[in-house]
Amino acid sequence: MKKRFLVFLQLLLAVSLSAQTGTKYALVLHGGAGVMSQKSMTPEMQKAYLSDLNRALHVGDSVLASGGTCMDAVVRTIMVMEDSPLFNAGKGAVFTHEGTVELDASVMDGKTLGAGAVTGVTDVRNPIMLARSVMEKSKHVFLTGKGASQFAVEQGFKPVPNSYFHTEKRYQQLQELLRKEREAGQGDKHGTVGCVALDRYGNIAAGTSTGGMNNKRYGRVGDAPIIGAGTYANNATGGFSCTGHGEYYIRLGFSRDISAMMEYQKMDIQKACQLEIEKLTKLGGTGGVIGLDKAGKVAMEFNTSGMFRGYIKSGGEKYLGIFQRSETQH
Ligand code: ASP
């Protein structure tokens, strides 16, 4: 009885919040942050990126519009970007130093604080689905490499050859980096994907998927599969997905820190994301974050020259962008 009353109260709160803001549901996504400028991207490239971001946005929107859950919306949206060769996730992900692709992904459910993550995945087409299975079908939160593959097979995922993920563009990027023998073997090509959604029931979910850093080695793991660094969701505050130089995000406990500022200091989501980006800048890191709070307020903050990003809300409000706000808005 008590439980039912609590659920009723929760629903009432969600309905009254959405009545205040007029937002029944909302979805925000990113396709990576990095060095991007109008000059360095041809109009055709911009069009191609915007078209895939738009497609992903509308897939998520239709899930939410038809009464689907935020977790379904996040996973389906991210799958579109994983399947697109343009982003550093799934097909088209960056290469490791050894010339293979190793993928990381995570999801988090803001209602239950349930989470699932995988790292070093070499043979699953959509690592975001595997992360969700870890959350829903295993007793664990985080699986790595061979174990993750074994779990995937047990869950009925059909393995794909590692060559499925390879694209000529990423291969040339690796060759270029190898030629330059970059410091610590790390590259600077971003393109991770992420999504946060708020559904009609007042629940929030977040997810992130990536190939990691270009030319990575020694089994390096970034922030994307680490709950509290690259991904975090809590109905009490909001949901967050990050992109950028993962080592800095891990050190800051980036997304959990944003949630803590909102929870303990009652800070607004945009302010909290801006402050966290300032901390990142002070530490010498680069990247961005997207977030969504329980009222459907969106944050999209970054300290790079660009971040592929967009959002859509139940009332039809929509935004797509690549560069700093001053450069373009779609
Ligand atoms: N954050 C990712 C990582 O460090 C890379 C990125 O977002 O571009 O693995």
Coordinates of C-alpha atoms and ligand atoms in Angstrom, one line a residue, residues 190-192 210 212-213 220 222-223 243-246, ligand 1:
H190 CA 36.9 12.5 -31.1
G191 CA 33.4 11.2 -32.2
T192 CA 32.0 9.3 -29.3
T210 CA 32.8 4.8 -28.2
G212 CA 37.9 5.3 -27.3
M213 CA 41.0 7.3 -28.2
R220 CA 43.6 1.6 -22.2
G222 CA 38.5 5.7 -21.1
D223 CA 35.6 7.4 -19.3
T243 CA 32.8 13.0 -24.7
G244 CA 36.4 14.1 -24.7
H245 CA 39.8 13.2 -23.3
G246 CA 38.6 10.3 -21.1
Ligands
ASP1 N1 35.8 9.9 -24.1 C1 36.3 9.0 -25.0 C2 37.5 8.3 -24.4 O1 38.3 8.9 -23.8 C3 36.8 9.6 -26.3 C4 35.9 10.7 -26.9 O2 34.9 11.0 -26.3 O3 36.2 11.2 -27.9 O4 37.6 7.1 -24.6

